[in-house]
Amino acid sequence: MAWLYRFLWVVALAFPIVLSAAQVDGAAKAEHPSVSIDAHSRQKLVYTLPADKLVRARSLYHWRTALGFAEPLWSILVLLAILNLGWASRIRDWAVSLTQRRWLQGLCFIPLLLLLTTVLQLPLSIVGHHISLAYGQSIQSWGSWFLDWTKALLLDLLGGTVILTVLFAIIRVSPKRWWIWIWLLSLPTEVFLVFILPVVVDPLFNHFEPLAKSNPALVQELERVVQKTGMDIPPTRMFLMRASEKVTSSNAYVTGFGASKRVVVWDTTIKSSPTDEILVVFGHELGHYVLDHIRRGLVVGSVISFFFLWLGFHLARFLVKRYGERWRVTSLEDWAGLAVLLLVLSALSFIAEPIGNAISRAQEHQADVFGEEVVHGIVADPQKVAAYSFQRLGEQFLDYPFPNPFVVFWSYSHPTIAARVAFATSYDPWQPGGHPRYFDKTGQILAHRF
C-alpha cells in the first residue's frame, strides 16, 4: 500500500510516524551472548563493525540511500510522463465514453490510473528486494514476494479508489475549499486505518498465533512490564508472528488502537534473543503508547498537513493553468486532474519527508529513554542490554556507522545506531543525584511527565 501511505503522509504527516512506531522499529539480535560491562567501560562503548561487515554495510548504505531518494523522485517522473504523454487524458476519454454516470466513470478511471502508476514503479521495487536478498536482509522467495506485491496492489487499488472518489466528489462540490474538507476528514481516516491495520491488513502478509500458546513464560514477563505502566494489554492480545518465513531481522512491538491494540513478537526475536533483550525492545515500543505518541503525532501532523494541503491546492491550480492545455486537463474537476493531484501530493510528500522524520526521531529517542526506565528493576542492567542490543541491531542490518548528516536529516526516521548506543551506555539516572524522566527511583510511573 505504498501509494496510499504516501497519500496519507501528505494529508497528515502523523501516519508514517504511527506506522514507524508500530511496525518499523525494534532491535535485531545476533548470535552474541550478553556481556557484563562495568560503568567505566560502558561510557566508552561505541558502535563499530568488523572490517568485512563494514565494507558490506557501506555498500548497502549507498544502495539504501540511492533507492530511498530514487523511489519518490521516480514516482514524480512517472506521473509527469503519464500527463505529458497524454495517458491520463486518454484514460479519461475512455471512461467517459463508457458511461455518463460519474461514479461509474470513476470506477473505470481511478483503478486504471493507479494500476499504471504502480506497475511503472515495479522495477525499483524489484531492485529493492534483490538488494535485500543479496545482503541477507530477506529470505523471501520471489514467488512469495510477488504474491505480497499483488496483495498490496489490490489494497492500493481498493483504498486509493475510495479515497480519490471521495476527493473528486469534494472537489466538484467545493472547488475552492476542498483542501479544508480533506484536512478535516484526514484525522478520523488515520485513526480508522491505525485501528484496522493489525486486524485486517497485517494478517494478509504474515502469520500470527497466540504468544501464550508457544511462549507462556515470555507472556508473563511482558505482563510485568505492561503492569508497571498501568496499561491493560491482556495475554489474549499478545501474538507471535512467523517473521522467519521472510526476513532475518528481529522485532517486538505494540500496534493497533483501542480494541485492536496488541503486542506482537517475531519468532526470529525469540530464537536469537534472551528474554531481557526482548523486554527492553518491548519497553521501547510500549513507550510509544504510554507517551501518547499516536495522539500527539496526529495533532502535530494535522497542523503541518493544513499548510501542505493549502500549498497543494494552489500548486495544483497553477499546474493546471500553466500546463493544462498540453496535458489536456481542463480543471481539477476533470477526471484527469486527479493525476495532477497525485503529482502534487507525491512532490509534497517528498518535501515533507524530513519534517516527519525529525518528529519521528524525537519520539524514538523518547521511547529509548522510556524503554530503559520501564525495565529497570525487571532487567538487571538495562543500559548494557540496550547498548548491546543496538550493537547487534546494527550488525544484523549492516547499518553503516558513518552516514552522511544530510541523509540522516532527510531520510532517517530513527536516530543513528551510533547515537543510540552512545545514549544507552551513558544514560544512568539511578545513580546518586540522577533523576529518571518517566519513573521515580522506586519504579513508580510519573504520570505528570506525560
XYZ file of C-alpha atoms in Angstrom:
450
model
C 0.000 0.000 0.000
C 2.927 2.320 -0.691
C 0.920 4.814 -2.736
C -1.824 5.031 -0.141
C 0.698 5.604 2.646
C 2.373 8.380 0.657
C -1.014 9.953 0.012
C -1.895 9.931 3.690
C 1.547 11.242 4.612
C 0.650 14.485 2.871
C -2.888 14.511 4.217
C -1.487 14.164 7.739
C 2.200 13.649 8.443
C 1.463 11.729 11.621
C 0.524 8.490 9.852
C 4.027 7.424 8.838
C 5.160 8.280 12.368
C 2.481 5.966 13.735
C 3.481 3.237 11.317
C 7.089 3.736 12.258
C 6.251 3.364 15.926
C 4.033 0.357 15.330
C 5.934 -1.569 12.671
C 9.330 -0.421 11.593
C 11.224 -0.199 14.900
C 12.650 -2.930 17.088
C 16.103 -4.129 17.959
C 17.503 -7.042 15.993
C 19.572 -9.593 17.843
C 22.533 -11.567 16.547
C 24.241 -14.587 17.973
C 26.447 -12.800 20.513
C 25.631 -13.511 24.163
C 25.027 -10.726 26.649
C 28.267 -9.370 28.085
C 28.645 -7.828 31.506
C 30.410 -4.462 31.466
C 31.208 -2.098 34.271
C 30.245 1.570 34.393
C 33.643 2.795 33.202
C 33.791 0.607 30.091
C 30.130 1.339 29.372
C 30.945 5.018 28.906
C 33.462 4.140 26.175
C 31.257 1.739 24.210
C 30.766 2.906 20.615
C 29.054 1.337 17.646
C 31.550 -0.422 15.390
C 31.527 -3.155 12.770
C 34.147 -5.792 11.875
C 36.133 -4.940 8.749
C 34.262 -7.356 6.463
C 30.845 -6.206 7.654
C 31.904 -2.555 7.419
C 32.629 -2.963 3.707
C 29.248 -4.604 3.102
C 27.488 -2.041 5.296
C 28.998 0.835 3.331
C 27.864 -0.706 0.052
C 24.371 -1.414 1.384
C 24.166 2.119 2.800
C 24.784 3.519 -0.682
C 22.108 1.257 -2.156
C 19.612 2.164 0.557
C 20.310 5.862 0.152
C 20.034 5.707 -3.627
C 16.749 3.798 -3.507
C 15.411 5.995 -0.710
C 15.757 9.081 -2.896
C 15.098 7.375 -6.228
C 11.697 5.919 -5.319
C 9.857 9.206 -4.579
C 11.616 11.005 -7.442
C 10.740 8.146 -9.805
C 7.093 8.403 -8.685
C 7.127 12.074 -9.662
C 8.700 11.303 -13.051
C 6.158 8.539 -13.688
C 3.241 10.896 -13.062
C 4.851 13.586 -15.230
C 5.196 11.028 -18.019
C 1.571 9.927 -17.642
C 0.464 13.539 -18.019
C 2.888 14.615 -20.754
C 2.291 11.529 -22.888
C -1.455 12.095 -22.655
C -2.178 8.777 -20.957
C -4.269 10.382 -18.206
C -6.468 12.211 -20.702
C -6.849 9.087 -22.849
C -7.951 7.007 -19.874
C -10.411 9.779 -19.006
C -11.801 9.858 -22.537
C -12.206 6.083 -22.459
C -14.002 6.170 -19.092
C -16.315 8.990 -20.187
C -17.156 7.162 -23.425
C -18.350 4.120 -21.474
C -20.967 5.796 -19.302
C -22.499 9.111 -18.330
C -22.633 8.181 -14.670
C -19.790 9.885 -12.898
C -19.350 7.272 -10.195
C -19.002 4.572 -12.855
C -16.523 6.756 -14.724
C -14.509 6.953 -11.531
C -14.575 3.177 -11.097
C -13.102 2.889 -14.586
C -10.623 5.761 -14.458
C -9.150 5.649 -10.941
C -8.146 1.958 -10.688
C -6.574 2.070 -14.147
C -4.591 5.215 -13.299
C -3.389 3.698 -10.011
C -2.536 0.414 -11.709
C -0.484 2.232 -14.321
C 1.490 4.262 -11.768
C 2.134 1.197 -9.574
C 3.275 -1.046 -12.422
C 5.646 1.639 -13.709
C 7.227 1.765 -10.244
C 7.613 -2.023 -10.072
C 11.229 -2.060 -11.400
C 12.514 -0.140 -8.374
C 10.578 -2.450 -6.060
C 12.227 -5.435 -7.737
C 15.665 -3.851 -7.308
C 14.899 -3.242 -3.641
C 14.019 -6.873 -2.997
C 17.054 -8.053 -4.943
C 19.290 -5.904 -2.728
C 17.608 -7.288 0.402
C 18.308 -10.828 -0.772
C 21.868 -10.081 -1.851
C 22.783 -8.597 1.535
C 20.968 -11.201 3.610
C 18.215 -8.916 4.865
C 15.484 -11.075 3.335
C 14.997 -14.771 2.613
C 11.615 -14.375 0.940
C 11.352 -16.168 -2.395
C 10.447 -14.191 -5.479
C 7.137 -16.033 -5.770
C 6.177 -15.130 -2.210
C 7.405 -11.567 -2.694
C 5.357 -11.095 -5.856
C 2.283 -12.503 -4.104
C 2.709 -9.895 -1.367
C 3.213 -7.211 -4.005
C -0.022 -8.275 -5.669
C -1.905 -8.171 -2.369
C -0.530 -4.692 -1.692
C -1.551 -3.643 -5.193
C -5.126 -4.813 -4.649
C -5.295 -2.981 -1.314
C -3.824 0.050 -3.032
C -6.440 -0.061 -5.755
C -9.272 -0.523 -3.281
C -8.166 2.129 -0.797
C -6.977 4.549 -3.465
C -10.218 4.259 -5.420
C -12.291 5.054 -2.342
C -10.091 7.974 -1.293
C -9.806 9.522 -4.744
C -13.526 9.069 -5.408
C -14.331 10.973 -2.243
C -11.683 13.574 -3.075
C -13.080 14.097 -6.572
C -16.628 14.441 -5.227
C -15.483 17.057 -2.710
C -13.597 18.969 -5.417
C -16.729 19.137 -7.570
C -18.906 20.291 -4.678
C -16.372 22.776 -3.266
C -13.712 23.593 -5.876
C -12.177 26.373 -3.739
C -12.388 24.782 -0.305
C -11.852 21.080 -0.986
C -8.460 21.076 0.700
C -10.052 22.152 4.003
C -12.640 19.365 3.842
C -9.934 16.817 3.073
C -7.952 18.101 6.040
C -10.986 17.677 8.318
C -11.571 14.124 7.066
C -7.927 13.079 7.374
C -7.826 12.658 11.153
C -10.692 10.150 11.531
C -9.397 8.355 8.426
C -5.977 7.873 10.010
C -7.446 6.688 13.312
C -9.553 4.166 11.415
C -6.542 2.898 9.446
C -4.454 2.501 12.589
C -7.348 0.573 14.135
C -7.842 -1.887 11.246
C -4.157 -2.332 10.353
C -3.421 -5.217 12.768
C -6.842 -6.806 12.324
C -7.334 -6.656 8.548
C -4.089 -5.744 6.781
C -1.266 -7.404 8.745
C -2.769 -10.943 8.614
C -2.783 -10.728 4.814
C 1.014 -10.628 4.772
C 2.130 -12.573 7.855
C 1.003 -15.444 10.057
C 0.063 -14.739 13.672
C -0.744 -17.028 16.583
C -1.322 -16.511 20.327
C 2.005 -15.944 22.073
C 0.805 -17.822 25.157
C 0.466 -20.974 23.074
C 4.212 -21.300 22.432
C 5.837 -18.957 24.978
C 3.758 -18.662 28.163
C 6.825 -17.709 30.229
C 7.563 -14.758 27.928
C 3.950 -13.622 28.209
C 4.329 -13.432 31.978
C 7.470 -11.312 31.636
C 5.817 -8.966 29.156
C 2.879 -8.598 31.522
C 5.284 -7.456 34.232
C 6.435 -4.625 32.006
C 2.896 -3.700 30.974
C 1.680 -3.658 34.578
C 4.439 -1.249 35.520
C 2.930 1.312 33.131
C -0.659 0.870 34.315
C -1.807 -0.141 30.836
C -4.140 -3.039 30.105
C -2.891 -5.465 27.441
C -4.133 -8.958 28.413
C -2.397 -12.160 27.232
C -5.155 -12.660 24.656
C -3.750 -9.628 22.819
C -0.190 -10.915 22.674
C 0.786 -12.628 19.421
C 3.706 -14.418 17.810
C 4.463 -13.515 14.194
C 6.311 -16.009 11.996
C 8.688 -13.468 10.507
C 11.338 -16.114 9.816
C 9.413 -17.096 6.696
C 10.520 -13.843 5.038
C 13.178 -11.887 6.916
C 16.281 -12.360 9.038
C 15.618 -9.422 11.376
C 14.001 -9.425 14.792
C 11.303 -7.240 16.282
C 8.779 -6.829 19.071
C 6.153 -4.105 19.014
C 2.777 -2.803 20.115
C 0.290 -1.951 17.380
C -3.353 -1.077 16.900
C -5.659 1.362 18.598
C -8.349 0.846 21.225
C -9.860 -2.617 20.927
C -7.332 -3.603 18.244
C -4.268 -2.814 20.384
C -1.943 -5.801 20.713
C 1.603 -6.982 21.403
C 3.488 -8.725 18.581
C 6.782 -10.588 18.992
C 8.558 -12.016 15.956
C 9.682 -15.624 16.133
C 13.139 -14.533 14.970
C 13.462 -12.486 18.138
C 12.596 -15.396 20.387
C 15.037 -17.676 18.567
C 18.009 -15.320 18.799
C 17.440 -13.163 21.861
C 17.476 -13.633 25.615
C 14.371 -12.545 27.458
C 15.915 -9.385 28.933
C 16.659 -8.029 25.450
C 13.124 -8.739 24.300
C 11.836 -6.837 27.325
C 13.984 -3.793 26.556
C 12.789 -3.750 22.945
C 9.214 -4.233 24.073
C 9.621 -1.461 26.651
C 10.694 0.893 23.887
C 7.639 0.065 21.798
C 5.362 0.306 24.811
C 6.751 3.781 25.355
C 5.174 4.997 22.136
C 1.743 4.232 23.583
C 2.345 5.337 27.165
C 3.864 8.606 25.939
C 0.823 9.073 23.709
C 2.871 9.420 20.541
C -0.051 8.429 18.344
C -2.354 11.201 19.540
C 0.419 13.776 19.674
C 1.612 12.758 16.251
C -1.888 13.113 14.867
C -2.261 16.585 16.372
C 1.123 17.848 15.180
C 0.641 16.185 11.811
C -2.771 17.770 11.343
C -1.301 21.238 11.918
C 1.517 20.666 9.440
C -0.739 18.994 6.896
C -3.058 22.010 6.938
C -0.240 24.070 5.441
C 0.784 21.394 2.930
C -2.776 20.855 1.718
C -3.187 24.602 1.279
C 0.077 24.668 -0.654
C -1.015 21.639 -2.691
C -4.300 23.336 -3.570
C -2.535 26.367 -5.029
C 0.193 24.340 -6.720
C -2.321 22.038 -8.407
C -4.326 25.007 -9.710
C -1.135 26.621 -11.015
C -0.084 23.449 -12.846
C -3.482 23.070 -14.491
C -3.441 26.716 -15.563
C 0.141 26.506 -16.841
C 0.191 23.036 -18.415
C -3.471 22.048 -18.648
C -3.662 22.589 -22.404
C -0.580 20.440 -23.024
C -1.873 17.705 -20.705
C -5.480 18.037 -21.971
C -6.655 18.664 -18.405
C -9.300 21.349 -18.254
C -9.539 21.681 -14.454
C -9.209 19.749 -11.216
C -12.860 18.804 -11.708
C -11.732 16.826 -14.752
C -11.009 13.138 -14.013
C -7.545 13.593 -15.490
C -6.995 16.313 -12.895
C -6.564 13.532 -10.346
C -3.236 12.718 -11.996
C -2.178 16.325 -11.371
C -3.193 15.977 -7.725
C -1.203 12.752 -7.403
C 1.797 14.551 -8.882
C 1.456 17.387 -6.382
C 0.939 15.013 -3.451
C 3.979 12.951 -4.438
C 6.150 16.071 -4.679
C 4.919 17.481 -1.370
C 5.339 14.137 0.395
C 8.996 14.145 -0.674
C 9.449 17.708 0.570
C 7.672 16.886 3.838
C 9.762 13.772 4.490
C 12.451 15.451 6.629
C 9.794 17.134 8.752
C 8.039 13.866 9.527
C 11.361 12.121 10.142
C 12.561 14.833 12.534
C 9.414 14.357 14.612
C 9.831 10.589 14.436
C 13.474 10.728 15.564
C 12.481 12.806 18.585
C 9.765 10.326 19.516
C 12.070 7.367 19.027
C 14.600 8.908 21.400
C 11.876 9.429 23.996
C 10.894 5.780 23.583
C 14.544 4.755 24.051
C 14.564 6.614 27.371
C 11.275 5.038 28.382
C 12.443 1.582 27.344
C 15.442 1.681 29.664
C 13.464 3.111 32.562
C 10.436 0.818 32.382
C 12.523 -2.358 32.648
C 14.700 -1.046 35.479
C 14.214 -3.474 38.342
C 12.991 -6.155 35.918
C 16.135 -6.377 33.769
C 19.369 -6.435 35.751
C 21.322 -3.941 33.618
C 19.075 -2.146 31.109
C 21.913 0.080 29.868
C 24.059 -2.905 28.977
C 21.171 -4.784 27.395
C 20.070 -1.781 25.324
C 23.606 -0.937 24.190
C 24.463 -4.448 23.055
C 21.032 -4.845 21.520
C 21.622 -1.765 19.340
C 25.109 -3.039 18.503
C 23.667 -6.317 17.278
C 20.878 -4.470 15.512
C 23.492 -2.612 13.516
C 25.428 -5.786 12.751
C 22.367 -7.661 11.615
C 21.012 -4.836 9.470
C 24.502 -3.893 8.271
C 23.850 -0.358 9.430
C 26.690 1.916 8.285
C 28.336 3.671 11.270
C 29.148 6.892 9.374
C 26.057 8.061 7.466
C 26.053 11.459 5.801
C 24.384 14.047 8.093
C 22.179 15.247 5.235
C 20.953 11.699 4.586
C 20.195 11.325 8.303
C 18.339 14.655 8.311
C 16.273 13.815 5.240
C 15.549 10.105 5.411
C 16.270 8.642 8.877
C 13.109 8.013 10.897
C 15.222 6.852 13.881
C 18.378 8.196 15.495
C 21.519 6.592 14.124
C 22.666 3.355 15.702
C 25.842 5.105 16.869
C 23.786 7.737 18.689
C 21.528 5.133 20.277
C 24.459 3.049 21.509
C 26.147 6.139 22.941
C 22.980 7.171 24.739
C 22.231 3.689 26.071
C 25.684 3.381 27.595
C 25.686 6.815 29.212
C 22.110 7.119 30.480
C 22.099 6.205 34.167
C 19.626 8.395 36.089
C 19.521 5.975 39.036
C 22.933 6.975 40.287
C 23.106 9.471 43.210
C 21.883 12.855 42.048
C 20.267 11.436 38.903
C 16.597 11.761 38.024
C 14.724 9.342 35.708
C 12.488 11.112 33.220
C 9.347 8.965 33.365
C 9.658 6.916 36.579
C 10.806 7.732 40.065
C 13.663 5.785 41.611
C 11.248 3.361 43.261
C 9.906 2.364 39.831
C 6.594 4.251 40.049
C 5.482 5.897 36.837
C 5.387 9.706 36.902
C 2.039 10.421 35.224
C 2.561 14.176 35.362
C 5.542 13.878 32.998
C 3.255 12.946 30.111
